[in-house]
Short mmCIF file of C-alpha atoms and ligand atoms in Angstrom, two decimals:
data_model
loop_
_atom_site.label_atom_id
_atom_site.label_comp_id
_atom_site.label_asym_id
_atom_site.label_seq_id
_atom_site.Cartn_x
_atom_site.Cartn_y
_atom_site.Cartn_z
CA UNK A 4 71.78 106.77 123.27
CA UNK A 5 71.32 109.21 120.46
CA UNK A 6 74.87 110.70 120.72
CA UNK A 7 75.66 107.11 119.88
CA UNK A 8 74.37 107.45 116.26
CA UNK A 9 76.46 110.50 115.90
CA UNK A 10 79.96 108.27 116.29
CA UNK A 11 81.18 106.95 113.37
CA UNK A 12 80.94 103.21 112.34
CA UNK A 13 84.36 102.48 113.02
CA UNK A 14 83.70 104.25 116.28
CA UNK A 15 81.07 102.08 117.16
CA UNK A 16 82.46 98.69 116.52
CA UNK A 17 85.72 99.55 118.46
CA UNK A 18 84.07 100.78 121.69
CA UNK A 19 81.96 97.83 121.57
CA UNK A 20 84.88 95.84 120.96
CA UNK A 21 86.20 97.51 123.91
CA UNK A 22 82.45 96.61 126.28
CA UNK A 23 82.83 93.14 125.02
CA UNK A 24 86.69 92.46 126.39
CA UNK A 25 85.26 94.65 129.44
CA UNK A 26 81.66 92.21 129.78
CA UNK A 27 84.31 88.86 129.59
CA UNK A 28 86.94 90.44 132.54
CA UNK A 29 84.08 91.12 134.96
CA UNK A 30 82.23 87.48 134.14
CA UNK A 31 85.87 86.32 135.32
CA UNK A 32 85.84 88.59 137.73
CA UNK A 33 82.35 87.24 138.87
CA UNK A 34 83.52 83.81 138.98
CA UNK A 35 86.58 84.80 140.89
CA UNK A 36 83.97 86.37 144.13
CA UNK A 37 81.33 83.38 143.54
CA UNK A 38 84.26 80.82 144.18
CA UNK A 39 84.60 82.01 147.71
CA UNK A 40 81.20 82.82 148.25
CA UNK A 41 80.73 79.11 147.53
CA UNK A 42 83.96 78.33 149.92
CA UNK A 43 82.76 80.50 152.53
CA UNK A 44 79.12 79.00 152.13
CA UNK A 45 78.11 82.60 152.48
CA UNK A 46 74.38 81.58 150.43
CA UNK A 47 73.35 79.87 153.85
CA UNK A 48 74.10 83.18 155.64
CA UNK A 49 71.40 84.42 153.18
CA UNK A 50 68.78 81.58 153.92
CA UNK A 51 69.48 80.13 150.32
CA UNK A 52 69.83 76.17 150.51
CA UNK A 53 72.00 76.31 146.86
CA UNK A 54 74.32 78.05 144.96
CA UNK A 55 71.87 78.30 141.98
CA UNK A 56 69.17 79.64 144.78
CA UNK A 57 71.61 82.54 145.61
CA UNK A 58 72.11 83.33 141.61
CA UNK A 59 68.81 83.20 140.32
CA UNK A 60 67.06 84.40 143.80
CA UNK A 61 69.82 87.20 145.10
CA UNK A 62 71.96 87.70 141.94
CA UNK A 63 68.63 87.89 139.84
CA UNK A 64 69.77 85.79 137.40
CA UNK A 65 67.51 83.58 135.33
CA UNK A 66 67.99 79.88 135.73
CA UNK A 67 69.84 79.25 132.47
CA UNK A 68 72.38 81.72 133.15
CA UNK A 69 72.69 80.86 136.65
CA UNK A 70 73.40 77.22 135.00
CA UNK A 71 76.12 78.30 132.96
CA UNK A 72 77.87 80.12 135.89
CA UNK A 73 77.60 77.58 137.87
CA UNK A 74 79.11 74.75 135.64
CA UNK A 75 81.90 77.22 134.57
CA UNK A 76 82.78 77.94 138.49
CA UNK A 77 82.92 74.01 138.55
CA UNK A 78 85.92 73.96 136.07
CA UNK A 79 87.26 77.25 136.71
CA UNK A 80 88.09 75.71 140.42
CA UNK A 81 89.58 73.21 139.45
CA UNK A 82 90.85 74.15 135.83
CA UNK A 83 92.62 77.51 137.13
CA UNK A 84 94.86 78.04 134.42
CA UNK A 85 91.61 78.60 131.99
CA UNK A 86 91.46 82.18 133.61
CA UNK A 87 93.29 84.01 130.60
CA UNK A 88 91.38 82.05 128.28
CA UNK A 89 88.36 83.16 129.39
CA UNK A 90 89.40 86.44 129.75
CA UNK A 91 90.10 86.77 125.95
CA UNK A 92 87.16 84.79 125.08
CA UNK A 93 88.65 81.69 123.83
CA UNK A 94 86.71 80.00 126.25
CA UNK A 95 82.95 81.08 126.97
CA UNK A 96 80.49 80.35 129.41
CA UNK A 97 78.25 78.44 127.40
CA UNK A 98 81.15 75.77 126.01
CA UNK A 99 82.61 75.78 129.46
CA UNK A 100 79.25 74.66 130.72
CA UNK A 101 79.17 71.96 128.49
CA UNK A 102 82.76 70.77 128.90
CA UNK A 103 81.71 70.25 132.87
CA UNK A 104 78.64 68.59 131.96
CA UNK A 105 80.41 65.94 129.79
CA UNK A 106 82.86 66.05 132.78
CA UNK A 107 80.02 64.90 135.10
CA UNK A 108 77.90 62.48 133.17
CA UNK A 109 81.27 60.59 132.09
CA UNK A 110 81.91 60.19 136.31
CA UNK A 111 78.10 59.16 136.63
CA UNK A 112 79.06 56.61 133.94
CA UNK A 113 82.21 55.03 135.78
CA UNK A 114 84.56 56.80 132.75
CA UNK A 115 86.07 59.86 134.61
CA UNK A 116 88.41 61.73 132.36
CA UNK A 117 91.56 62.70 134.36
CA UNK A 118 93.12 66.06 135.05
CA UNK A 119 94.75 65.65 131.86
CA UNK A 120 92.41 64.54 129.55
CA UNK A 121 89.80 67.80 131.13
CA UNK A 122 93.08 69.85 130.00
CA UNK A 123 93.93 68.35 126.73
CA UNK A 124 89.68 68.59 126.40
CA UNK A 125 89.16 72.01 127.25
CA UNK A 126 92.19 73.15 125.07
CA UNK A 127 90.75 71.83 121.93
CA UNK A 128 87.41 73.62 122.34
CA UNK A 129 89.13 76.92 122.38
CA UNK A 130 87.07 79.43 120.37
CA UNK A 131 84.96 76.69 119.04
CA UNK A 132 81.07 77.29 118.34
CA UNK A 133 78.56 75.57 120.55
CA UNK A 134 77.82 73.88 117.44
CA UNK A 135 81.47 72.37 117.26
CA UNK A 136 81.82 72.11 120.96
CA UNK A 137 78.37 69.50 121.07
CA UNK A 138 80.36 67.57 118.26
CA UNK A 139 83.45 67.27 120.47
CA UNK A 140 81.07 66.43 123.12
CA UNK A 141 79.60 63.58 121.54
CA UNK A 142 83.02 62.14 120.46
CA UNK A 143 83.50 61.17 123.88
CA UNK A 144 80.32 60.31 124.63
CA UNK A 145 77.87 59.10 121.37
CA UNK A 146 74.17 59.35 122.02
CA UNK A 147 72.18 56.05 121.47
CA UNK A 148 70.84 56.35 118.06
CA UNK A 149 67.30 55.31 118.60
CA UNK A 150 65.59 53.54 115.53
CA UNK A 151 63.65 54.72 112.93
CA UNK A 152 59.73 54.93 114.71
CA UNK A 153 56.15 55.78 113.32
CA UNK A 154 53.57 56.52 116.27
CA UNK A 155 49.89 57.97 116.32
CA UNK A 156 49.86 60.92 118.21
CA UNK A 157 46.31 61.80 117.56
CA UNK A 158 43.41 60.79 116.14
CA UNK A 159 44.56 61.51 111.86
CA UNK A 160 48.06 62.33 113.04
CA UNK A 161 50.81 60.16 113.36
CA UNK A 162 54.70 60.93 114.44
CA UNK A 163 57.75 59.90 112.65
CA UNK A 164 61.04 60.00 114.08
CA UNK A 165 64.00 59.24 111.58
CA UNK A 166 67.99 59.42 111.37
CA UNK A 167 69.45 61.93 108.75
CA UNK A 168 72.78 60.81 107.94
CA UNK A 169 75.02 63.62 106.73
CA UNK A 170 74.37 63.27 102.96
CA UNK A 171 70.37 63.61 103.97
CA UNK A 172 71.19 66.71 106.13
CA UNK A 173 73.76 68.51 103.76
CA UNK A 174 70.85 67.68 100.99
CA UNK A 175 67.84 68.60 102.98
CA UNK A 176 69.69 72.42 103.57
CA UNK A 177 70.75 72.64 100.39
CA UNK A 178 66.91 71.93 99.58
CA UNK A 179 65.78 74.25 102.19
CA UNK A 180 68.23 77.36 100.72
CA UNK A 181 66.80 76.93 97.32
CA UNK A 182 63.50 77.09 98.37
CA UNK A 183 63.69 79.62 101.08
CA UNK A 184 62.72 82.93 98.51
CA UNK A 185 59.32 80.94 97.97
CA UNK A 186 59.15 79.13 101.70
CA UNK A 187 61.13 80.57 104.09
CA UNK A 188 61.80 79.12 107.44
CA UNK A 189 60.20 75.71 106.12
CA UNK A 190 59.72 73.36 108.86
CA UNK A 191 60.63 69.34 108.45
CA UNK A 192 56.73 68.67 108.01
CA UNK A 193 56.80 71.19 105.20
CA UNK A 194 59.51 70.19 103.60
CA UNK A 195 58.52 66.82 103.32
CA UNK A 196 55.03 67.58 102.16
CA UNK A 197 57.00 69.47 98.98
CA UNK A 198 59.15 66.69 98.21
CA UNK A 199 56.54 64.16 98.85
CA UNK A 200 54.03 66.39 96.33
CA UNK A 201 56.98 67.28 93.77
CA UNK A 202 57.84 63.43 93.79
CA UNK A 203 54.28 62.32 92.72
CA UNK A 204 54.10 64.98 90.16
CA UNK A 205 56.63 63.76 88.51
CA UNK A 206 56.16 59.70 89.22
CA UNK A 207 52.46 60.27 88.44
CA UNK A 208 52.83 62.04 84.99
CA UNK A 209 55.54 59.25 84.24
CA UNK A 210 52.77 56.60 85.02
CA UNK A 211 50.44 58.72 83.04
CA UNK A 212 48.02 58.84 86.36
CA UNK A 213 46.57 62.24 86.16
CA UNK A 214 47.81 64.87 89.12
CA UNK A 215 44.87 66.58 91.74
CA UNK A 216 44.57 70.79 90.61
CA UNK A 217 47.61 72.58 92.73
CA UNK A 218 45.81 74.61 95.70
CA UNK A 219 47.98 77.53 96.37
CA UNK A 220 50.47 79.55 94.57
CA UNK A 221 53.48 80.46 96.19
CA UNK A 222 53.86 83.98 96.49
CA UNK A 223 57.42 84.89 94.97
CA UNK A 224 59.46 87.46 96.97
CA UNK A 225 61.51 89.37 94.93
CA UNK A 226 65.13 91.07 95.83
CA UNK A 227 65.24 95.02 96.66
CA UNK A 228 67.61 95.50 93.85
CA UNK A 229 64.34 94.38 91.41
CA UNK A 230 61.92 96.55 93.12
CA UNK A 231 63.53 99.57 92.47
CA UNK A 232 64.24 97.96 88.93
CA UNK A 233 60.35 97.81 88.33
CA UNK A 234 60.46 101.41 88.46
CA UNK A 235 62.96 101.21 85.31
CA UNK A 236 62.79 99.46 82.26
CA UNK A 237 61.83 95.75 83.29
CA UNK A 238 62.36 94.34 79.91
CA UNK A 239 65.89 94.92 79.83
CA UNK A 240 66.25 93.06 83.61
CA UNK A 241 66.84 89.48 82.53
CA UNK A 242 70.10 88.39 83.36
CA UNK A 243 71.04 86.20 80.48
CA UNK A 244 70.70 82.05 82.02
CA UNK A 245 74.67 81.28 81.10
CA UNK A 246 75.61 84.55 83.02
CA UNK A 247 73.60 83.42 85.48
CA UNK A 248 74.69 79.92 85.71
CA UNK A 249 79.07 80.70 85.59
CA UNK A 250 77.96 83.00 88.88
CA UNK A 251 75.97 80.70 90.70
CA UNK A 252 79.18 77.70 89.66
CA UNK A 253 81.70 80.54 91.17
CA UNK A 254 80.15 81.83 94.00
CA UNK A 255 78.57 78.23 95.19
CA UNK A 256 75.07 78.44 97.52
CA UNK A 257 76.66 81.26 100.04
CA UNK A 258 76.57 84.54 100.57
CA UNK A 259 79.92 86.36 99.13
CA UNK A 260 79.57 89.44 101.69
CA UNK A 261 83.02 89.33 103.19
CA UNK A 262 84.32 91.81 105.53
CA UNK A 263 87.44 93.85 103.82
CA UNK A 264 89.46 94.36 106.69
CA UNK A 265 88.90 90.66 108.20
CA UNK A 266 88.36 89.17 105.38
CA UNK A 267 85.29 86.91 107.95
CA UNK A 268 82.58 85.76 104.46
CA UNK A 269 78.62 85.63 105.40
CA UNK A 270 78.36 82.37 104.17
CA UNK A 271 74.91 82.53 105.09
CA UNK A 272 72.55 79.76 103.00
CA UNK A 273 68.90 82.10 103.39
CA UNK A 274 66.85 83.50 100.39
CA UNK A 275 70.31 83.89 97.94
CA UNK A 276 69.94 86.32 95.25
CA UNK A 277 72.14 87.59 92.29
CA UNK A 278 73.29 91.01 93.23
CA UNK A 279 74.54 93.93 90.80
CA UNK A 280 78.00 94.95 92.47
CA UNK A 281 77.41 98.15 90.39
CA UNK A 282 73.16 98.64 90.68
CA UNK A 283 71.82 97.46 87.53
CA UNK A 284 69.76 100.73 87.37
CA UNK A 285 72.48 103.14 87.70
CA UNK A 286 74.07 101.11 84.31
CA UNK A 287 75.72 98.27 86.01
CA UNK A 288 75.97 95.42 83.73
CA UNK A 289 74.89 91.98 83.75
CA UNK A 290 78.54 90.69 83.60
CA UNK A 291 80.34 88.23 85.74
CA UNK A 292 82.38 90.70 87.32
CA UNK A 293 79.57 92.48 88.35
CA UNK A 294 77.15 89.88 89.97
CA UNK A 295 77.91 88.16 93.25
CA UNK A 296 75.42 85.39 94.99
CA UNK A 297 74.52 87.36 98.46
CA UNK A 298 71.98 86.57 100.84
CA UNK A 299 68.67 88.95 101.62
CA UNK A 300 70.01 90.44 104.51
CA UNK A 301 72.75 91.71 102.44
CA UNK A 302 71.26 92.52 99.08
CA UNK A 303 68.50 94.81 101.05
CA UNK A 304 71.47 96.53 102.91
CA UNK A 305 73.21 97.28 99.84
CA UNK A 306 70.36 98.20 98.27
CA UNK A 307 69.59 100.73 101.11
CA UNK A 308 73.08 101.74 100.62
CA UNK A 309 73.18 102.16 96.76
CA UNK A 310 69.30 103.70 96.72
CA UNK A 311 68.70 105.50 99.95
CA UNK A 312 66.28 103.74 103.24
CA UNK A 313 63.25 106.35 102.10
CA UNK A 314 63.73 104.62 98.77
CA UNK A 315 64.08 101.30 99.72
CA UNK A 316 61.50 101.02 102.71
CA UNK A 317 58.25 102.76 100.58
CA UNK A 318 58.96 99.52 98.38
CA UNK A 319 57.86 97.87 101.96
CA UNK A 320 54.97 100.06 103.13
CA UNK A 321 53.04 100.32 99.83
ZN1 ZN B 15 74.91 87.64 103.68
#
């Protein structure tokens, strides 16, 4: 393992680039020998009564990705012409899995989908997420909206189940990004605790009713670039609001990391901060050109980069 560290980045990404095409031919070629093991019923030979008996009790494989397999060999036999696709990974396990259970539940329901409509079906979830495979799922197949329901569970607690349209959800993560330096991973129950206490504050001091003393103080994380900062002159740290502001407008509530040679963008929503392309304590400038919106991930990375990990990590252990 430690001769690994001595290849070089590029090194590392193409030889696992080169395990990963390797990992999806032998999961074809798995599916290939567990076809005719199935055909040959060679699992009774064993004394297992199932397929899924023989993968999770012979194979070793835990039940989920016994599942997987097993819904996959499903379409793979009778879907053959998916073979190349999984083989370069447009099609995966997991969305394959999915695809067959639609497949099933839509027989169960007296709506089979022909040969043609599994093609034309499978085809369009090529190199989908699971995210946007469940959304094609549920095109064909809507789930019963239940209604909006308030239930005790316990003595002083009570359960609420409600429908977020996609305004709510698109404002509720916005919500949840701009308060994630302050509360990160904020629950549903936490984040409607905040809006319900933020909303009184500012209905109750409209109504001139006077507001309970605030318990707790957040504590306020602050980015790697500003820790080493603290070291420097702090006054001079501000970045002027309007600067701030035209970055923030530019940039939008993502992360601007983008891969050069891809050109793939984080885009990720967590803990954003306003980042100093050239370090503000080497002389970078509080200038437009020079700030980006990045997430944490990627403004401690840089930092480590710009400032060295011994630097960067005694910020963490003292
Ligand atoms: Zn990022």
């Amino acid at each position: 393992m430690n001769d690994l560290r001595s290849l070089s980045n590029k090194e590392l990404v193409e030889k696992t680039l080169i395990l990963a095409r390797e990992e999806r031919r032998i999961t074809l070629e798995l599916l290939k020998y567990l076809k005719v093991i199935e055909e040959k019923r060679i699992y009774l030979d064993l004394a297992y009564d199932s397929m899924f008996a023989f993968l999770t009790g012979e194979l070793k494989y835990c039940e989920g990705s016994a599942y997987r397999r097993l819904k996959a060999l499903r379409v793979f036999k009778e879907i053959p012409e998916i073979e190349g696709k999984i083989a370069d990974g447009r099609l995966n396990l997991t969305n394959l899995s999915k695809a067959q259970g639609l497949f099933e539940s839509q027989k169960k329901l007296d709506k089979p989908l022909g040969l043609n409509e599994k093609k034309d079906f499978l085809e369009n979830l090529e190199n989908k997420s699971t995210r946007e495979v469940e959304k094609e799922i549920l095109k064909i197949q809507p789930v019963v909206v239940p209604k909006e329901d308030l239930r005790q569970v316990s003595e002083s607690k009570k359960q609420l189940k409600v429908i977020l349209d996609e305004e709510l959800q698109k404002d509720l993560s916005e919500l949840k990004s701009l308060l994630s330096h302050t509360h990160p991973n904020m629950s549903y129950q936490d984040l409607i605790k905040f809006m319900a206490k933020e909303t009184l504050k500012v209905l109750r001091k409209k109504k001139g009713i006077e507001s309970p003393p605030a318990e707790e103080k957040a504590c306020v994380k602050v980015s790697a670039e500003k820790m080493v900062e603290k070291e420097t002159d702090f006054s001079k740290r501000y970045i002027p609001k309007n600067i701030q502001r035209q970055v923030w407008q530019r940039d939008g509530l993502s992360c601007t990391e983008t891969n050069a040679t891809t050109g793939k963008k984080c885009g990720s929503t967590f803990q954003l901060v306003l980042d100093h392309r050239h370090p503000w304590a080497m002389g970078g400038e509080h200038s437009t050109e020079n700030l980006r919106v990045v997430c944490a991930k990627h403004n401690f990375h840089k930092a480590i980069k710009d400032y060295g990990e011994k630097k960067i990590s005694s910020f963490y252990d003292g």
